[in-house]
mmCIF file of C-alpha atoms in Angstrom:
data_model
loop_
_atom_site.group_PDB
_atom_site.id
_atom_site.type_symbol
_atom_site.label_atom_id
_atom_site.label_comp_id
_atom_site.label_asym_id
_atom_site.label_seq_id
_atom_site.Cartn_x
_atom_site.Cartn_y
_atom_site.Cartn_z
ATOM 1 C CA MET A 1 47.409 76.055 23.974
ATOM 2 C CA PHE A 2 44.982 76.441 26.861
ATOM 3 C CA ALA A 3 43.961 73.543 29.084
ATOM 4 C CA PHE A 4 41.670 72.964 32.031
ATOM 5 C CA HIS A 5 42.055 70.227 34.612
ATOM 6 C CA PHE A 6 39.203 67.738 34.200
ATOM 7 C CA ASP A 7 38.353 67.951 37.903
ATOM 8 C CA ASP A 8 37.740 71.673 37.494
ATOM 9 C CA LEU A 9 35.430 71.565 34.483
ATOM 10 C CA GLN A 10 32.180 71.144 36.408
ATOM 11 C CA GLN A 11 32.440 74.594 37.987
ATOM 12 C CA TYR A 12 32.197 76.101 34.506
ATOM 13 C CA SER A 13 28.850 74.476 33.707
ATOM 14 C CA ASP A 14 25.816 76.710 33.234
ATOM 15 C CA VAL A 15 22.183 75.738 33.795
ATOM 16 C CA LEU A 16 19.915 77.504 31.312
ATOM 17 C CA ARG A 17 16.154 77.274 30.803
ATOM 18 C CA LEU A 18 14.104 76.187 27.835
ATOM 19 C CA ARG A 19 10.912 77.987 26.896
ATOM 20 C CA ASP A 20 8.850 75.533 28.922
ATOM 21 C CA GLY A 21 11.055 75.999 31.970
ATOM 22 C CA ARG A 22 12.969 72.740 31.713
ATOM 23 C CA PRO A 23 16.653 72.943 32.689
ATOM 24 C CA LEU A 24 19.311 72.816 29.993
ATOM 25 C CA THR A 25 22.886 72.199 31.110
ATOM 26 C CA LEU A 26 25.712 73.653 29.094
ATOM 27 C CA ARG A 27 29.098 72.167 29.898
ATOM 28 C CA PHE A 28 32.495 71.518 28.403
ATOM 29 C CA VAL A 29 32.978 68.391 26.330
ATOM 30 C CA GLU A 30 35.293 65.921 28.052
ATOM 31 C CA PRO A 31 37.261 63.030 26.498
ATOM 32 C CA ASP A 32 34.718 60.515 27.836
ATOM 33 C CA ASP A 33 32.022 62.301 25.810
ATOM 34 C CA ALA A 34 33.644 61.445 22.467
ATOM 35 C CA GLU A 35 31.418 58.474 21.657
ATOM 36 C CA ALA A 36 28.213 60.259 22.671
ATOM 37 C CA LEU A 37 29.230 63.340 20.715
ATOM 38 C CA GLN A 38 29.902 61.250 17.621
ATOM 39 C CA ARG A 39 26.452 59.647 17.975
ATOM 40 C CA TYR A 40 24.952 63.116 18.214
ATOM 41 C CA PHE A 41 26.561 64.240 14.952
ATOM 42 C CA ARG A 42 25.585 61.002 13.213
ATOM 43 C CA SER A 43 21.961 61.575 14.265
ATOM 44 C CA LEU A 44 21.753 65.009 12.655
ATOM 45 C CA SER A 45 19.768 65.199 9.457
ATOM 46 C CA GLU A 46 21.741 65.622 6.261
ATOM 47 C CA ARG A 47 20.591 69.236 6.060
ATOM 48 C CA SER A 48 21.538 70.065 9.674
ATOM 49 C CA SER A 49 24.926 68.425 9.282
ATOM 50 C CA TYR A 50 25.555 70.290 6.020
ATOM 51 C CA ASN A 51 24.617 73.591 7.650
ATOM 52 C CA ARG A 52 26.857 72.932 10.667
ATOM 53 C CA PHE A 53 29.983 72.015 8.719
ATOM 54 C CA LEU A 54 29.267 74.055 5.579
ATOM 55 C CA GLY A 55 29.514 70.888 3.540
ATOM 56 C CA ALA A 56 28.751 67.177 3.508
ATOM 57 C CA MET A 57 29.914 65.353 6.642
ATOM 58 C CA SER A 58 28.084 62.406 8.199
ATOM 59 C CA GLU A 59 30.377 62.160 11.227
ATOM 60 C CA LEU A 60 33.460 63.794 12.699
ATOM 61 C CA PRO A 61 36.782 62.480 11.377
ATOM 62 C CA LYS A 62 38.895 60.949 14.133
ATOM 63 C CA THR A 63 41.287 63.898 14.352
ATOM 64 C CA LEU A 64 38.439 66.416 14.514
ATOM 65 C CA LEU A 65 36.580 64.338 17.108
ATOM 66 C CA GLN A 66 39.712 64.408 19.252
ATOM 67 C CA GLN A 67 39.880 68.192 18.937
ATOM 68 C CA PHE A 68 36.211 68.539 19.837
ATOM 69 C CA SER A 69 36.553 66.350 22.927
ATOM 70 C CA HIS A 70 39.628 68.033 24.436
ATOM 71 C CA VAL A 71 39.126 71.427 26.037
ATOM 72 C CA GLY A 72 41.541 73.979 24.624
ATOM 73 C CA GLU A 73 42.716 71.768 21.741
ATOM 74 C CA GLY A 74 43.917 74.171 19.063
ATOM 75 C CA ASP A 75 42.959 77.049 21.380
ATOM 76 C CA SER A 76 39.311 76.214 20.749
ATOM 77 C CA PHE A 77 36.582 75.131 23.139
ATOM 78 C CA SER A 78 33.652 72.759 22.708
ATOM 79 C CA VAL A 79 30.514 72.679 24.823
ATOM 80 C CA ILE A 80 27.448 70.474 24.775
ATOM 81 C CA ALA A 81 23.878 71.312 25.735
ATOM 82 C CA THR A 82 22.266 68.419 27.573
ATOM 83 C CA VAL A 83 18.935 67.467 29.122
ATOM 84 C CA MET A 84 18.036 64.551 31.364
ATOM 85 C CA ARG A 85 15.743 61.986 29.755
ATOM 86 C CA GLU A 86 14.682 59.072 31.963
ATOM 87 C CA GLY A 87 17.727 59.669 34.115
ATOM 88 C CA ILE A 88 20.152 59.692 31.173
ATOM 89 C CA GLU A 89 22.098 62.761 30.080
ATOM 90 C CA THR A 90 21.257 63.435 26.422
ATOM 91 C CA ILE A 91 23.089 65.794 24.074
ATOM 92 C CA VAL A 92 20.626 68.101 22.312
ATOM 93 C CA GLY A 93 23.018 70.748 20.990
ATOM 94 C CA GLU A 94 26.654 71.753 20.793
ATOM 95 C CA ALA A 95 28.877 74.713 20.074
ATOM 96 C CA ARG A 96 32.548 75.268 19.373
ATOM 97 C CA TYR A 97 34.292 78.610 19.723
ATOM 98 C CA ALA A 98 37.683 80.273 19.794
ATOM 99 C CA PHE A 99 38.919 83.591 21.144
ATOM 100 C CA ASP A 100 41.650 85.512 19.316
ATOM 101 C CA SER A 101 43.271 87.801 21.864
ATOM 102 C CA ASP A 102 45.180 89.685 19.160
ATOM 103 C CA THR A 103 42.024 90.888 17.425
ATOM 104 C CA GLY A 104 39.586 90.580 20.342
ATOM 105 C CA SER A 105 37.374 88.372 18.163
ATOM 106 C CA PHE A 106 35.267 85.451 19.355
ATOM 107 C CA GLU A 107 34.307 83.042 16.540
ATOM 108 C CA PHE A 108 31.742 80.298 16.989
ATOM 109 C CA GLY A 109 29.567 77.680 15.335
ATOM 110 C CA LEU A 110 26.692 75.637 16.743
ATOM 111 C CA SER A 111 24.078 73.012 16.004
ATOM 112 C CA ILE A 112 20.836 71.780 17.564
ATOM 113 C CA ASP A 113 19.415 68.251 17.435
ATOM 114 C CA ASP A 114 16.673 68.147 14.779
ATOM 115 C CA ASN A 115 14.144 66.757 17.260
ATOM 116 C CA TRP A 116 14.803 69.598 19.711
ATOM 117 C CA GLN A 117 14.704 72.562 17.385
ATOM 118 C CA GLY A 118 12.111 75.230 18.090
ATOM 119 C CA GLN A 119 12.253 74.828 21.870
ATOM 120 C CA GLY A 120 14.549 77.716 22.694
ATOM 121 C CA ILE A 121 17.851 75.839 22.778
ATOM 122 C CA GLY A 122 19.393 77.939 20.016
ATOM 123 C CA SER A 123 18.485 81.220 21.710
ATOM 124 C CA ALA A 124 19.719 80.004 25.096
ATOM 125 C CA LEU A 125 22.957 78.712 23.612
ATOM 126 C CA LEU A 126 23.615 81.864 21.611
ATOM 127 C CA GLY A 127 22.947 84.047 24.652
ATOM 128 C CA ASN A 128 25.411 82.004 26.681
ATOM 129 C CA LEU A 129 28.055 82.300 23.965
ATOM 130 C CA GLN A 130 27.684 86.088 24.078
ATOM 131 C CA CYS A 131 28.259 85.908 27.817
ATOM 132 C CA ARG A 132 31.383 83.801 27.306
ATOM 133 C CA ALA A 133 32.683 86.260 24.720
ATOM 134 C CA ALA A 134 32.255 89.114 27.183
ATOM 135 C CA ALA A 135 33.995 87.121 29.902
ATOM 136 C CA PHE A 136 36.993 86.616 27.618
ATOM 137 C CA GLY A 137 37.139 90.351 26.998
ATOM 138 C CA ALA A 138 36.175 90.037 23.336
ATOM 139 C CA ASN A 139 35.087 93.168 21.486
ATOM 140 C CA ARG A 140 33.088 91.279 18.845
ATOM 141 C CA LEU A 141 31.716 87.831 18.170
ATOM 142 C CA PHE A 142 30.882 86.360 14.795
ATOM 143 C CA GLY A 143 30.069 83.247 12.832
ATOM 144 C CA ASP A 144 29.692 82.195 9.216
ATOM 145 C CA THR A 145 26.795 80.220 7.794
ATOM 146 C CA LEU A 146 25.378 79.210 4.445
ATOM 147 C CA ARG A 147 23.095 81.762 2.827
ATOM 148 C CA SER A 148 20.489 78.995 2.651
ATOM 149 C CA ASN A 149 20.560 78.371 6.423
ATOM 150 C CA ALA A 150 17.389 80.289 7.239
ATOM 151 C CA ALA A 151 17.202 78.953 10.814
ATOM 152 C CA MET A 152 20.644 80.227 11.822
ATOM 153 C CA ILE A 153 20.170 83.515 10.005
ATOM 154 C CA GLY A 154 16.825 84.016 11.741
ATOM 155 C CA LEU A 155 18.316 83.198 15.139
ATOM 156 C CA ALA A 156 21.204 85.618 14.623
ATOM 157 C CA ARG A 157 18.895 88.384 13.386
ATOM 158 C CA LYS A 158 16.608 87.908 16.391
ATOM 159 C CA SER A 159 19.673 88.214 18.664
ATOM 160 C CA GLY A 160 20.743 91.535 17.141
ATOM 161 C CA PHE A 161 23.573 90.431 14.862
ATOM 162 C CA ALA A 162 24.504 92.438 11.770
ATOM 163 C CA PHE A 163 25.072 90.684 8.446
ATOM 164 C CA MET A 164 27.795 91.052 5.827
ATOM 165 C CA PRO A 165 29.462 88.958 3.116
ATOM 166 C CA SER A 166 31.824 86.298 4.408
ATOM 167 C CA PRO A 167 35.362 87.004 3.165
ATOM 168 C CA GLY A 168 36.401 84.700 0.349
ATOM 169 C CA ASP A 169 33.228 82.635 -0.086
ATOM 170 C CA TRP A 170 30.106 83.955 -1.782
ATOM 171 C CA LYS A 171 28.045 80.967 -0.537
ATOM 172 C CA LEU A 172 28.421 82.139 3.061
ATOM 173 C CA VAL A 173 27.112 85.058 5.051
ATOM 174 C CA ARG A 174 28.800 86.399 8.189
ATOM 175 C CA PHE A 175 26.818 87.524 11.224
ATOM 176 C CA GLU A 176 28.610 89.737 13.707
ATOM 177 C CA LYS A 177 27.831 91.546 16.933
ATOM 178 C CA LEU A 178 29.844 93.992 19.006
ATOM 179 C CA VAL A 179 30.334 93.176 22.679
ATOM 180 C CA ASP A 180 29.520 96.204 24.802
ATOM 181 C CA VAL A 181 29.061 94.570 28.210
ATOM 182 C CA ALA A 182 31.224 95.934 31.012
ATOM 183 C CA PRO A 183 33.091 93.248 33.006
ATOM 184 C CA GLN A 184 31.097 93.947 36.170
ATOM 185 C CA GLU A 185 27.861 93.433 34.235
ATOM 186 C CA ILE A 186 28.720 89.960 32.942
ATOM 187 C CA PRO A 187 26.000 87.647 34.297
ATOM 188 C CA CYS A 188 28.001 84.418 33.973
ATOM 189 C CA ALA A 189 30.068 84.476 37.149
ATOM 190 C CA SER A 190 31.635 81.107 36.404
ATOM 191 C CA TRP A 191 32.822 82.404 33.057
ATOM 192 C CA ARG A 192 34.616 85.305 34.663
ATOM 193 C CA LEU A 193 36.576 82.692 36.624
ATOM 194 C CA ALA A 194 37.289 80.714 33.470
ATOM 195 C CA ALA A 195 38.477 83.789 31.585
ATOM 196 C CA GLU A 196 40.730 84.771 34.471
ATOM 197 C CA GLN A 197 42.263 81.297 34.557
ATOM 198 C CA ILE A 198 42.917 81.397 30.821
ATOM 199 C CA ALA A 199 44.530 84.844 31.116
ATOM 200 C CA GLN A 200 46.786 83.573 33.894
ATOM 201 C CA GLN A 201 47.819 80.543 31.828
ATOM 202 C CA ALA A 202 48.548 82.723 28.797
ATOM 203 C CA ALA A 203 50.730 85.054 30.873
ATOM 204 C CA ALA A 204 52.687 82.233 32.538
#
C-alpha cells in the first residue's frame, strides 16, 4: 500500500483553469476532508450519483468514505477539484484512480457537481488524469460508465478515447486511451515527483 505524508500533499496540488479563466485547484483528499466530501456526494442529483457509482447510492458507506479520504488506501488515490467561493474552499468535482504496475493500466472514475457542469471542469479534470497516468508510467488509461451516461461518453469521445464493451456487464461501456507521452514531455512536474516517490516506496 502506498502512502504520502500529510505535510507533503500540498506540493502535489495542481491549479487548472476553467473556461472563464477562474482557477480550479486539484488536490489529494485528506482525512479532514471526509465530512465535506460526504456532503458533496449527498448533494449530487440522483442521476449524477447513479452514473458515478453505476448504481443507486445516496452517500458513501463509512468504509468507502474512509478509503476515499486516505491517500493510497487500497493502492487507490482520491482527488478533489475545488474553487474558492466567498473565501471558502468548495468541492465541485472529484476523481478516484488506481495504477496497476503489472499491466501498466490506470483506471479512474470521476464526477462533477450538478451546478458546475458545463464549465470545463470535466475536461480539465480528465486532462489532468491523463497527465497523472503518464507520470506513473502507465501505457493506457480507462474507465467504465453506463451506456446511458451521455455526458461522460461525450467527454471521453471529445478527449480522444476509444470505446468498447465493458467485460462482464452489458450495461456498461469502457472508454480507453493509450498513453504515448514521453517522460520528458509530461507537463505536470509535481506528478513526476509523486510518481518517483511511489516507485521508491514500492521498491523499498
